[in-house]
PDB file of C-alpha atoms and ligand atoms in Angstrom:
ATOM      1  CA  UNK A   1      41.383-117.896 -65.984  1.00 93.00           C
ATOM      2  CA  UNK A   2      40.046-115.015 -68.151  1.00 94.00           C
ATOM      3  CA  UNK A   3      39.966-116.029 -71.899  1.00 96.00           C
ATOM      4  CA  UNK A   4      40.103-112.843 -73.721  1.00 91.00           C
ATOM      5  CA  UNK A   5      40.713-113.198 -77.095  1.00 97.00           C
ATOM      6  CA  UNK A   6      39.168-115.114 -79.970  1.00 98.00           C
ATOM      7  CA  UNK A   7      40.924-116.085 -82.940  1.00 98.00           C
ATOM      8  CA  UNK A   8      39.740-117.755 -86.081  1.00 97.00           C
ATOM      9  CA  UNK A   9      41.661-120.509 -87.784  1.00 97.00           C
ATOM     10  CA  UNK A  10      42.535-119.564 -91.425  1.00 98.00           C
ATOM     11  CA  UNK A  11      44.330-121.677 -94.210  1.00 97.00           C
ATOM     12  CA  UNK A  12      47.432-119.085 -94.085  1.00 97.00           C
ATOM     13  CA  UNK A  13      47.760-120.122 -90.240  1.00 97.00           C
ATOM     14  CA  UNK A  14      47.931-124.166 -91.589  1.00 97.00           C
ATOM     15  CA  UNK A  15      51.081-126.270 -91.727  1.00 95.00           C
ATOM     16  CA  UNK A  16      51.691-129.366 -93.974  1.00 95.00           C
ATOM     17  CA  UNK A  17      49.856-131.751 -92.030  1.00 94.00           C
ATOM     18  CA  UNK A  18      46.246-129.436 -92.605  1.00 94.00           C
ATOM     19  CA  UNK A  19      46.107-128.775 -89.001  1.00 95.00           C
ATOM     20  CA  UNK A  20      47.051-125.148 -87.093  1.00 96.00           C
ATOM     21  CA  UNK A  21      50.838-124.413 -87.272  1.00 96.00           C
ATOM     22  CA  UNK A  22      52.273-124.579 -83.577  1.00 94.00           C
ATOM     23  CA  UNK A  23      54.645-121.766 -84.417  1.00 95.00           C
ATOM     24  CA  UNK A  24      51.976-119.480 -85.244  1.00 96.00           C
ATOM     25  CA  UNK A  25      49.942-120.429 -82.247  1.00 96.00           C
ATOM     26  CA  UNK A  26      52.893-119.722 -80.246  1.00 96.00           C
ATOM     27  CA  UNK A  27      52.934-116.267 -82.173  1.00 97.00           C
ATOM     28  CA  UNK A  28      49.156-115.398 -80.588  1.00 97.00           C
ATOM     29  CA  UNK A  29      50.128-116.889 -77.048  1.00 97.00           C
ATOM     30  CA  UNK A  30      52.865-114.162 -77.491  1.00 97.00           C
ATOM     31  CA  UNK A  31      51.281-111.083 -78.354  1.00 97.00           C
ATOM     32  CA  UNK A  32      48.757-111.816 -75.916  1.00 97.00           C
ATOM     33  CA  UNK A  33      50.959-111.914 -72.932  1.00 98.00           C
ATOM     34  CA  UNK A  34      52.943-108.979 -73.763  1.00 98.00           C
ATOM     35  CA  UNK A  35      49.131-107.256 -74.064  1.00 97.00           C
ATOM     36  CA  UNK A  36      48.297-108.174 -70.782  1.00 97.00           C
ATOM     37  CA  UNK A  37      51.574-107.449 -69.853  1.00 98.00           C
ATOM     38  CA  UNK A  38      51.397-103.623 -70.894  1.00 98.00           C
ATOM     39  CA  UNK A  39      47.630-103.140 -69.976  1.00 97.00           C
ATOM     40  CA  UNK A  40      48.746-104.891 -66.718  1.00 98.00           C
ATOM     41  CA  UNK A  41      51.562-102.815 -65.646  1.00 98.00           C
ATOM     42  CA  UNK A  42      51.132 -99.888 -67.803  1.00 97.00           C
ATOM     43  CA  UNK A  43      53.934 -99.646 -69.532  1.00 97.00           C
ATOM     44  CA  UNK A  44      54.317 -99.785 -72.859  1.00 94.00           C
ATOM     45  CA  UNK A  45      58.353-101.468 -72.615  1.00 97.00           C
ATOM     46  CA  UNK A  46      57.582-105.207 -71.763  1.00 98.00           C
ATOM     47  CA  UNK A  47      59.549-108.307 -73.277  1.00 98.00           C
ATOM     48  CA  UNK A  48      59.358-112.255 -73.030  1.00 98.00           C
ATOM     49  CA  UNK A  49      62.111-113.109 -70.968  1.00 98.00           C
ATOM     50  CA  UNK A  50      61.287-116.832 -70.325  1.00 98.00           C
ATOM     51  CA  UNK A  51      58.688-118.948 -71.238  1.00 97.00           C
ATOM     52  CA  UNK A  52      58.144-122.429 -69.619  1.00 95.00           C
ATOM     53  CA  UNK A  53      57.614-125.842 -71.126  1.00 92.00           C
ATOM     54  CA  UNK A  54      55.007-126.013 -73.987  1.00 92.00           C
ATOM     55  CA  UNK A  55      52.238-129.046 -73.978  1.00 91.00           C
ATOM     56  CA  UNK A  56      50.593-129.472 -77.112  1.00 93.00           C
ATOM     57  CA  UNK A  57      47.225-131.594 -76.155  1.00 94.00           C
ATOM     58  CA  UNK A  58      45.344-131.281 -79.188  1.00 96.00           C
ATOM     59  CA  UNK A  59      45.052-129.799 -82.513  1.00 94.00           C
ATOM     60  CA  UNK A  60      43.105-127.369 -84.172  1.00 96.00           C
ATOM     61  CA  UNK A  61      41.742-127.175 -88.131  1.00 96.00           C
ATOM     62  CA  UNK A  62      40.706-124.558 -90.453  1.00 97.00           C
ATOM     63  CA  UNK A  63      37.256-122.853 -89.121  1.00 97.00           C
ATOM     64  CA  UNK A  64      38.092-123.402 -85.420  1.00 97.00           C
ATOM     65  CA  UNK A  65      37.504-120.490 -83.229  1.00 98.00           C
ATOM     66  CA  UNK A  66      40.347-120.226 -80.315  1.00 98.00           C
ATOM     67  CA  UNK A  67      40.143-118.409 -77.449  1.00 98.00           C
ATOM     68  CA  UNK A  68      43.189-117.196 -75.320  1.00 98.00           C
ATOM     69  CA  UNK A  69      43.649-117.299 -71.724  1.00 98.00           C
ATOM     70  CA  UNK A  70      45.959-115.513 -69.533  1.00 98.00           C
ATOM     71  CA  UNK A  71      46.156-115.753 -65.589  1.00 97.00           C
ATOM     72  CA  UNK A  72      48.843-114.002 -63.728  1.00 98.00           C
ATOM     73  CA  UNK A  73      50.965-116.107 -61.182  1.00 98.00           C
ATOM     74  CA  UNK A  74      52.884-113.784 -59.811  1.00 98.00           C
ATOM     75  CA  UNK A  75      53.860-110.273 -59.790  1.00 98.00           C
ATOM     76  CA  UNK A  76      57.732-109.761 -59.396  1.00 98.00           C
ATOM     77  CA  UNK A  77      59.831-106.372 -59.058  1.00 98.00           C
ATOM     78  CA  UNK A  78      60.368-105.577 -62.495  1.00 98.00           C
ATOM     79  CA  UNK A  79      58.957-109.237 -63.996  1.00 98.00           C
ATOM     80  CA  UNK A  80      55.151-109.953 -64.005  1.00 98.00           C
ATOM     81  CA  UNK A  81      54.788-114.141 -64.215  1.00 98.00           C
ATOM     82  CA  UNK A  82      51.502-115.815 -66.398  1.00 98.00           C
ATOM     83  CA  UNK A  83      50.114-118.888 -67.382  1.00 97.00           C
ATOM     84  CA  UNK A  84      48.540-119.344 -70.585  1.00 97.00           C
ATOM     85  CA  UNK A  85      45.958-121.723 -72.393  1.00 97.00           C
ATOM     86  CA  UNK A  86      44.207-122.235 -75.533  1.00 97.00           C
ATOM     87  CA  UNK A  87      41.533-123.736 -76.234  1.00 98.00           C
ATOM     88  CA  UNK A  88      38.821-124.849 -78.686  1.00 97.00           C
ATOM     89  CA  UNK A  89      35.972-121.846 -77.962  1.00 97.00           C
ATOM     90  CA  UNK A  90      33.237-124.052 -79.136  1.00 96.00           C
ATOM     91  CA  UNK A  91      34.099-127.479 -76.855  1.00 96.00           C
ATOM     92  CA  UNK A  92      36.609-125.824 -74.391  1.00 97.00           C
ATOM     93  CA  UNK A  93      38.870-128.620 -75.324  1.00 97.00           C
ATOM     94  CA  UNK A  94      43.043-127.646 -74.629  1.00 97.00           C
ATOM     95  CA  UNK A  95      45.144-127.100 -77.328  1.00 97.00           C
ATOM     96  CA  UNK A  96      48.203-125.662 -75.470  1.00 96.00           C
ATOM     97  CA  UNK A  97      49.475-124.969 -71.862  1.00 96.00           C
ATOM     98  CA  UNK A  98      52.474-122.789 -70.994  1.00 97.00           C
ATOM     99  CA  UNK A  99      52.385-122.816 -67.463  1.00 96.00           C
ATOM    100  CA  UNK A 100      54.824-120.323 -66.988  1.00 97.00           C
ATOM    101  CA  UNK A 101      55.915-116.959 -69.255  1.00 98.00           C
ATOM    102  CA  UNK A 102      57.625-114.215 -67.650  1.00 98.00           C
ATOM    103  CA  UNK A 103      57.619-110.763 -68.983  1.00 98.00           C
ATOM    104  CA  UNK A 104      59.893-108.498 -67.990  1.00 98.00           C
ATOM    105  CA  UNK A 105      59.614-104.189 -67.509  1.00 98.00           C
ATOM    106  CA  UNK A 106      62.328-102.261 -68.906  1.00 98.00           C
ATOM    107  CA  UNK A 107      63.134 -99.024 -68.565  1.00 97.00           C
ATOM    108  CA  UNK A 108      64.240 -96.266 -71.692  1.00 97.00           C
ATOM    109  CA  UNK A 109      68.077 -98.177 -71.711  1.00 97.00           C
ATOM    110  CA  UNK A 110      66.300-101.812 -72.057  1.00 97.00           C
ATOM    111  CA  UNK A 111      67.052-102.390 -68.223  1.00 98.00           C
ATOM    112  CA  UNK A 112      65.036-104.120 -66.094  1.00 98.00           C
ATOM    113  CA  UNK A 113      62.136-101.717 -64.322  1.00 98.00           C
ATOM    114  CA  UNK A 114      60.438-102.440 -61.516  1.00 98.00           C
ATOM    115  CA  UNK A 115      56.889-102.003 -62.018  1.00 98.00           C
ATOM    116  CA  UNK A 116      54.889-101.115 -58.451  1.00 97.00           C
ATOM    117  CA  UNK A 117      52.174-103.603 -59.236  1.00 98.00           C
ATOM    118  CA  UNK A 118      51.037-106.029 -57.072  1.00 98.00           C
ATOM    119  CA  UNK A 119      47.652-107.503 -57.593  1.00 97.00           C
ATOM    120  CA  UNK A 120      45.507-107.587 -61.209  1.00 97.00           C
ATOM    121  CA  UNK A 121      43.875-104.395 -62.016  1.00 96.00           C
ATOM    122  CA  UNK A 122      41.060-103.725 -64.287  1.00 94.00           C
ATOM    123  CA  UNK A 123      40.825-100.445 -66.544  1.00 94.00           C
ATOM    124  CA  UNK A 124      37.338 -99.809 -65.642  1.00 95.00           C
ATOM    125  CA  UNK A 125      38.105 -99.724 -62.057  1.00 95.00           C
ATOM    126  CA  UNK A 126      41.520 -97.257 -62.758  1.00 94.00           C
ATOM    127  CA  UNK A 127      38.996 -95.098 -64.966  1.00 95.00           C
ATOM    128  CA  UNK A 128      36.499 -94.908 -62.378  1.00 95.00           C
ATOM    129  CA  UNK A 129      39.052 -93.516 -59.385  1.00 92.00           C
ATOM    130  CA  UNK A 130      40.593 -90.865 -62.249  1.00 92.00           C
ATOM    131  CA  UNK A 131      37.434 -89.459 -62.364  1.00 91.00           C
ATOM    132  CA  UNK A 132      36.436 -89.372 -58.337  1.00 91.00           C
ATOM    133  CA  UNK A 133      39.864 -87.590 -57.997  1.00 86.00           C
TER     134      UNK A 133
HETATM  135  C1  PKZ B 201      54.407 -95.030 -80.025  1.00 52.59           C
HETATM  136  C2  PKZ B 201      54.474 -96.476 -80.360  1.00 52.59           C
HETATM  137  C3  PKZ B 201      54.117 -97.295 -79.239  1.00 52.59           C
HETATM  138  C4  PKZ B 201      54.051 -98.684 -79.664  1.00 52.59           C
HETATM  139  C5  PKZ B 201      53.709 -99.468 -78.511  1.00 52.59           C
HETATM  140  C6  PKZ B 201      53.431-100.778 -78.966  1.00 52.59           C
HETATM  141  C7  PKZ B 201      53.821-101.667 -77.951  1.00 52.59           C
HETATM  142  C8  PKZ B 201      53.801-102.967 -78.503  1.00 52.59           C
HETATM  143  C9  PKZ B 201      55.001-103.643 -78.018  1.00 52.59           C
HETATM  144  C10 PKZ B 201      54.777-105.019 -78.111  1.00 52.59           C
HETATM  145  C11 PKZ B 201      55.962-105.652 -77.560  1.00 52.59           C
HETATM  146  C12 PKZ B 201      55.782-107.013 -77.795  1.00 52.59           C
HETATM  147  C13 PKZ B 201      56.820-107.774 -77.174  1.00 52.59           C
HETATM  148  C14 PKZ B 201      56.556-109.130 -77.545  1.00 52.59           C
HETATM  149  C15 PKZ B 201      57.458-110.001 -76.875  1.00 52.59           C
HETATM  150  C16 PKZ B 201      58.741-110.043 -77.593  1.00 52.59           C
HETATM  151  O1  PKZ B 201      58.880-110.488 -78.669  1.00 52.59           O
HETATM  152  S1  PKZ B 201      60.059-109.420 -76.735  1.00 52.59           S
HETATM  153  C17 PKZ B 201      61.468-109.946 -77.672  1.00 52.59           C
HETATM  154  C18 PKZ B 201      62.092-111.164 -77.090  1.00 52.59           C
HETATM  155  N1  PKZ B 201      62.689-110.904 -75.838  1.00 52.59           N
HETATM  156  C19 PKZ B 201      63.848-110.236 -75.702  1.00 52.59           C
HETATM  157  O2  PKZ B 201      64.441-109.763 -76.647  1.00 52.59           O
HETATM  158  C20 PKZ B 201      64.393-110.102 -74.315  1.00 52.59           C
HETATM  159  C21 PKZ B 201      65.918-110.262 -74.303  1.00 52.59           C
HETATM  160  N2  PKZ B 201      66.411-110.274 -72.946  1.00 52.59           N
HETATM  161  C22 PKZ B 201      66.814-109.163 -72.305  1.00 52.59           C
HETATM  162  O3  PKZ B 201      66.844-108.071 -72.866  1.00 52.59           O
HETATM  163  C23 PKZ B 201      67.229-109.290 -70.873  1.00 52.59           C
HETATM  164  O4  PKZ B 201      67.357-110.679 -70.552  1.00 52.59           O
HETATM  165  C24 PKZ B 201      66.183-108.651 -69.910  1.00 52.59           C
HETATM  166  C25 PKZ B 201      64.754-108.974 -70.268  1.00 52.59           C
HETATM  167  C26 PKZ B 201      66.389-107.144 -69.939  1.00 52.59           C
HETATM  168  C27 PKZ B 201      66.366-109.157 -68.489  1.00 52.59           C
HETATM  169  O5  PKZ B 201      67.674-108.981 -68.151  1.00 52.59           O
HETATM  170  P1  PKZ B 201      68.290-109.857 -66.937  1.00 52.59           P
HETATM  171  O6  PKZ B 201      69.676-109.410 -66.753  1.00 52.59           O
HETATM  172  O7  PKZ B 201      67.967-111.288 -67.134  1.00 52.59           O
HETATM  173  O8  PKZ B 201      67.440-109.291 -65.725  1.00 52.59           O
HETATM  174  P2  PKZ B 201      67.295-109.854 -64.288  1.00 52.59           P
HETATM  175  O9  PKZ B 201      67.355-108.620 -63.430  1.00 52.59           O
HETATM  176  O10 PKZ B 201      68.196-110.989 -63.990  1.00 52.59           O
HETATM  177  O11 PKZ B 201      65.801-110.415 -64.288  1.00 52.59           O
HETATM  178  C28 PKZ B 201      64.714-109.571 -64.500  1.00 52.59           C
HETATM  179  C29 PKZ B 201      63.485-110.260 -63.982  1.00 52.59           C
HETATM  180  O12 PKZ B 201      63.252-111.448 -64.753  1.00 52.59           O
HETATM  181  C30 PKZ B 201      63.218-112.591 -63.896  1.00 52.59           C
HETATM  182  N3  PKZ B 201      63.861-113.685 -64.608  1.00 52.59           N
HETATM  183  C31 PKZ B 201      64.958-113.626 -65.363  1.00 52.59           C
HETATM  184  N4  PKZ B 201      65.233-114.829 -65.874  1.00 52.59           N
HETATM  185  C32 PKZ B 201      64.258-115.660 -65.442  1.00 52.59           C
HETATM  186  C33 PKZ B 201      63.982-117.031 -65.645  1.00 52.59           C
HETATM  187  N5  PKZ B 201      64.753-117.798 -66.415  1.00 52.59           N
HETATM  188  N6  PKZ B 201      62.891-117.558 -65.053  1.00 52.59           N
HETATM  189  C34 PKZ B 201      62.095-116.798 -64.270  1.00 52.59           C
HETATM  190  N7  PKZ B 201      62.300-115.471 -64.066  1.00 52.59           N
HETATM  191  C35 PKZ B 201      63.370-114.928 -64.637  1.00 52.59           C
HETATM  192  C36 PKZ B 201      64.007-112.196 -62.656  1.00 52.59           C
HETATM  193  O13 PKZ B 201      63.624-112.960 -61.547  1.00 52.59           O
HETATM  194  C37 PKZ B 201      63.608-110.724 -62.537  1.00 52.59           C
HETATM  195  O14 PKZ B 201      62.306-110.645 -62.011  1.00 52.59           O
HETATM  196  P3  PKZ B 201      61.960-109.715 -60.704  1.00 52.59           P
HETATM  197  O15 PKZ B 201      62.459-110.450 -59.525  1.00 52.59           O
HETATM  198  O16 PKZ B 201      62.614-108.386 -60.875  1.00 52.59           O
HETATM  199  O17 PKZ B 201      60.467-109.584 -60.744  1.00 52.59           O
END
């Protein structure tokens, strides 16, 4: 799994108990995989259809860094499928699992879109064959 964003604990992202608020971690894990989701399959009309059971393992407090991990399970016809956790960047400890979030494509109407993709891509490697061609 490729963890590819940090993010830094703040008291605004705090619930009652002191401790980071699980709907605003759910927020990140969010954002992220519609990210990958658009660099992914390059398009820039991608929404959470589903996403899986949630496992809270641990907690994380003001001044934690968090980093964000996305794998892809599967890519569908118009519906790319990922895994996500979080973890504590400093001890690699697991805050969260979502073992499964589907995004879906849509097209201009909100329809689903199939996508054409089939295997992870990296930008670097797309830039590389725009500019041999
Ligand atoms: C110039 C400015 C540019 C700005 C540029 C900025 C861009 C920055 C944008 C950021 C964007 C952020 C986005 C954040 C993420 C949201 O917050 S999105 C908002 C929350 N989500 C929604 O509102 C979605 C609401 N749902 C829907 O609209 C419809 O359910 C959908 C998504 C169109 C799907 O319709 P549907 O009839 O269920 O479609 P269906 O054909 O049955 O299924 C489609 C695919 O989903 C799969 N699927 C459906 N249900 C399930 C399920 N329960 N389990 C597994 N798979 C399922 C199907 O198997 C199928 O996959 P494929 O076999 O085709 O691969």
């Amino acid at each position: 799994m490729r963890f590819h964003t940090r993010k830094w604990v703040k008291p605004e992202d705090l619930n009652a108990n002191g401790t980071l608020f699980g709907g605003k971690l759910l927020a990140w894990i969010d954002e992220e995989a519609a990210l990958y989701s658009i660099v992914q399959l390059e398009s820039k009309k991608v929404v959470t259809k589903y996403m899986s059971e949630i496992n809270f393992m641990s907690t994380a407090v003001k001044g934690d860094i968090v980093e964000i991990g996305i794998e892809v399970i599967k890519f569908g016809t118009t519906s790319i499928s990922l895994n996500c956790e979080v973890r504590n960047k400093m001890n690699h400890e697991s805050i969260v699992t979502v073992d499964n979030i589907i995004m879906v494509n849509l097209d201009d109407k909100g329809n689903p879109k199939p996508h054409g993709k089939t295997k992870v891509e990296f930008v670097k490697d797309r830039l590389a064959k725009q500019e041999k061609e």
